[in-house]
């Protein structure tokens, strides 16, 4: 079965510092990869997604992620974070094809940006 | 645009009571799903539907029922609420199963006492 591992449950960082949130997935078949963000007391919003093509994906709010097939990773990065980036971030994966198209989520990483 | 609308936003139930969480979308999406979110667990899929009249179980379906009589609506029914069902519930919809962006509702915070 597919699984998604987010290696850090919490990441504290100072404002304007770079950040990387790590995500690894288990599937060996072709997958679609997503990062979602959840602000307090809100639903999830899509940050970016990888379907095919270039392995470097740019999303909203200055975030980007790199798909690495050999390492089965899809780490999220931002070169300079803001206080407003404080939120919980979820990595998710779904199969590319076949009968299983549901999103499988990681357990989330809480990013806390301090002034 | 309304997007995905969940009602109610908050609910407190007594053990054994039943209730229905409502979810409606106005984007003509075929695919809809229900997740529950618990601290440290991420989002876990309860049930999903790939179109009107078609539903299937996800990872944690026990204690929940769904039906999909129209494209727009996908209600989640708790038959006999238990404290273990205390959680935040999210409904989501998307155009395409698997590859497309999922739109999430604002969530329903359910407490079972």
Coordinates of C-alpha atoms in Angstrom, one line a residue:
Chain A
X1 CA 0.0 0.0 0.0
X2 CA 1.1 3.5 -0.7
X3 CA 2.3 5.6 2.2
X4 CA 3.7 9.1 2.7
X5 CA 6.2 10.0 5.3
X6 CA 6.8 13.6 6.5
X7 CA 9.9 13.3 8.5
X8 CA 9.4 16.4 10.7
X9 CA 6.3 16.9 12.7
X10 CA 7.3 20.4 13.7
X11 CA 9.8 22.9 12.1
X12 CA 10.6 26.1 13.9
X13 CA 12.4 28.8 11.8
X14 CA 13.2 32.5 12.0
X15 CA 11.6 34.9 9.6
X16 CA 13.6 35.4 6.3
X17 CA 15.4 32.1 6.8
X18 CA 15.2 29.3 4.3
X19 CA 13.1 26.2 5.0
X20 CA 12.8 22.7 3.7
X21 CA 9.9 20.4 4.6
X22 CA 10.7 16.8 3.8
X23 CA 8.4 14.2 2.2
X24 CA 9.1 10.7 1.1
X25 CA 6.6 8.3 -0.5
X26 CA 6.6 4.5 -0.8
X27 CA 5.2 3.7 -4.2
X28 CA 7.5 2.4 -6.9
X29 CA 4.9 3.1 -9.6
X30 CA 4.2 6.4 -11.3
X31 CA 2.6 8.8 -8.9
X32 CA 1.2 12.3 -8.7
X33 CA 2.5 14.4 -5.8
X34 CA 1.0 17.4 -4.0
X35 CA 1.7 19.8 -1.2
X36 CA -1.3 21.3 0.6
X37 CA -1.2 24.1 3.3
X38 CA -3.7 24.4 6.1
X39 CA -4.0 27.7 8.0
X40 CA -5.5 27.6 11.5
X41 CA -9.2 26.7 11.5
X42 CA -9.3 26.5 7.8
X43 CA -9.5 23.8 5.1
X44 CA -6.6 22.7 2.9
X45 CA -5.3 24.7 -0.1
X46 CA -3.1 23.4 -2.9
X47 CA 0.4 24.8 -2.9
X48 CA 1.8 22.9 -5.8
X49 CA 1.6 19.6 -7.7
X50 CA 3.8 17.4 -9.8
X51 CA 2.2 15.4 -12.5
X52 CA 4.9 14.9 -15.1
X53 CA 7.7 16.8 -16.9
X54 CA 10.1 19.1 -15.1
X55 CA 11.1 17.8 -11.7
X56 CA 11.2 21.3 -10.2
X57 CA 7.7 22.6 -9.5
X58 CA 6.9 26.1 -8.5
X59 CA 3.8 26.9 -6.5
X60 CA 2.1 29.8 -4.8
X61 CA 3.5 32.0 -2.1
X62 CA 7.1 31.5 -3.3
X63 CA 7.2 27.8 -2.5
X64 CA 8.8 25.2 -4.8
X65 CA 9.3 21.4 -4.6
X66 CA 11.6 19.0 -6.4
X67 CA 10.6 15.5 -7.4
X68 CA 13.3 13.0 -7.0
X69 CA 12.3 9.6 -8.4
X70 CA 15.4 7.7 -7.3
X71 CA 15.0 8.8 -3.7
X72 CA 11.1 8.8 -3.8
X73 CA 11.1 12.3 -2.4
X74 CA 9.2 15.5 -2.9
X75 CA 10.7 18.0 -0.5
X76 CA 9.1 21.5 -0.2
X77 CA 11.4 24.6 -0.1
X78 CA 11.2 28.3 0.3
X79 CA 14.3 30.5 0.3
X80 CA 12.9 33.1 2.7
X81 CA 9.9 32.5 4.9
X82 CA 7.4 35.1 6.4
X83 CA 5.4 35.1 9.6
X84 CA 2.4 34.5 7.4
X85 CA 3.8 31.1 6.3
X86 CA 3.1 29.7 9.8
X87 CA 0.7 26.8 9.0
X88 CA 0.6 23.1 8.7
X89 CA 1.8 21.5 5.5
X90 CA 0.7 18.2 4.1
X91 CA 2.4 16.1 1.4
X92 CA 0.0 13.9 -0.5
X93 CA 0.3 11.3 -3.3
X94 CA -2.0 9.5 -5.7
X95 CA -1.4 6.8 -8.3
X96 CA -1.0 7.9 -11.9
X97 CA -3.4 5.5 -13.5
X98 CA -5.0 2.3 -12.3
X99 CA -8.1 2.2 -10.1
X100 CA -6.7 3.9 -7.1
X101 CA -6.9 7.7 -7.5
X102 CA -7.4 8.7 -3.9
X103 CA -5.1 11.1 -2.2
X104 CA -2.9 9.6 0.5
X105 CA -1.7 12.2 3.0
X106 CA 1.3 12.4 5.3
X107 CA 0.8 13.3 8.9
X108 CA 1.7 16.9 8.4
X109 CA 4.5 19.3 9.3
X110 CA 3.7 22.3 11.5
X111 CA 5.9 25.3 10.3
X112 CA 6.3 27.9 12.9
X113 CA 7.9 31.1 11.8
X114 CA 9.3 33.3 14.5
X115 CA 10.2 37.0 14.3
Chain B
X1 CA -18.0 31.0 -6.2
X2 CA -19.1 29.0 -3.3
X3 CA -16.8 26.0 -4.0
X4 CA -17.2 23.3 -1.4
X5 CA -19.7 24.0 1.4
X6 CA -19.8 22.0 4.6
X7 CA -22.5 22.3 7.3
X8 CA -22.5 22.5 10.2
X9 CA -19.2 24.0 11.2
X10 CA -19.4 22.8 14.8
X11 CA -21.5 20.0 16.4
X12 CA -21.6 18.3 19.8
X13 CA -23.3 14.9 20.0
X14 CA -24.0 12.5 22.7
X15 CA -22.8 8.9 22.4
X16 CA -25.3 6.9 20.4
X17 CA -26.9 9.8 18.6
X18 CA -27.0 9.9 14.8
X19 CA -26.4 12.9 12.5
X20 CA -25.6 13.8 9.0
X21 CA -22.7 16.1 7.9
X22 CA -23.6 17.9 4.7
X23 CA -21.3 18.6 1.8
X24 CA -22.2 20.4 -1.4
X25 CA -20.1 21.6 -4.3
X26 CA -21.1 23.9 -7.2
X27 CA -18.2 23.1 -9.6
X28 CA -19.8 20.0 -11.3
X29 CA -17.0 17.8 -9.9
X30 CA -17.4 14.1 -10.4
X31 CA -15.1 13.1 -7.6
X32 CA -16.0 13.8 -3.9
X33 CA -14.5 12.4 -0.7
X34 CA -14.7 12.7 3.1
X35 CA -11.6 12.8 5.3
X36 CA -11.2 13.0 9.1
X37 CA -8.3 14.9 10.6
X38 CA -6.9 13.9 14.0
X39 CA -3.9 15.4 15.7
X40 CA -0.6 13.8 14.5
X41 CA -2.5 11.5 12.1
X42 CA -2.9 13.8 9.0
X43 CA -6.0 13.3 6.9
X44 CA -7.5 9.8 6.6
X45 CA -10.0 8.9 3.9
X46 CA -13.4 7.7 5.1
X47 CA -15.5 7.3 1.9
X48 CA -15.3 8.6 -1.6
X49 CA -17.4 8.8 -4.7
X50 CA -16.4 8.9 -8.4
X51 CA -19.8 10.0 -9.5
X52 CA -23.5 10.0 -8.7
X53 CA -24.6 6.6 -7.6
X54 CA -21.1 5.3 -7.0
X55 CA -19.4 5.2 -3.6
X56 CA -16.6 3.2 -2.0
X57 CA -14.8 2.9 1.3
X58 CA -11.6 4.5 2.2
X59 CA -9.1 3.8 4.9
X60 CA -11.4 4.3 8.0
X61 CA -15.1 3.7 6.9
X62 CA -16.4 1.9 10.0
X63 CA -19.3 3.8 11.7
X64 CA -20.0 6.0 8.7
X65 CA -22.3 5.8 5.7
X66 CA -22.5 7.8 2.5
X67 CA -24.7 8.1 -0.6
X68 CA -24.4 10.2 -3.7
X69 CA -27.8 10.8 -5.3
X70 CA -26.7 13.9 -7.1
X71 CA -23.4 15.3 -8.5
X72 CA -23.6 18.2 -6.1
X73 CA -24.1 16.6 -2.7
X74 CA -22.2 14.0 -0.7
X75 CA -23.6 13.7 2.9
X76 CA -21.8 11.7 5.5
X77 CA -23.9 9.9 8.1
X78 CA -22.8 8.8 11.6
X79 CA -25.2 6.0 12.6
X80 CA -24.4 5.8 16.3
X81 CA -21.8 8.4 17.4
X82 CA -18.9 7.3 19.5
X83 CA -16.3 9.3 21.3
X84 CA -13.7 7.9 18.9
X85 CA -15.4 9.8 16.2
X86 CA -14.5 13.2 17.7
X87 CA -12.5 14.8 15.0
X88 CA -12.5 17.5 12.3
X89 CA -14.2 16.3 9.1
X90 CA -13.3 17.6 5.7
X91 CA -15.1 17.2 2.4
X92 CA -13.2 17.5 -0.8
X93 CA -14.1 17.5 -4.5
X94 CA -12.1 17.5 -7.7
X95 CA -12.6 17.4 -11.5
X96 CA -10.5 14.3 -12.0
X97 CA -9.7 11.3 -9.9
X98 CA -6.0 11.4 -8.9
X99 CA -4.4 14.1 -11.0
X100 CA -6.3 17.3 -10.3
X101 CA -6.4 19.8 -7.6
X102 CA -8.7 18.9 -4.7
X103 CA -11.0 21.7 -3.3
X104 CA -11.6 21.4 0.4
X105 CA -14.5 22.6 2.5
X106 CA -13.8 24.6 5.7
X107 CA -14.4 21.5 7.9
X108 CA -16.9 20.4 10.6
X109 CA -15.5 20.1 14.1
X110 CA -17.4 17.3 15.8
X111 CA -17.3 16.4 19.5
X112 CA -18.9 13.3 20.8
X113 CA -19.4 13.2 24.6

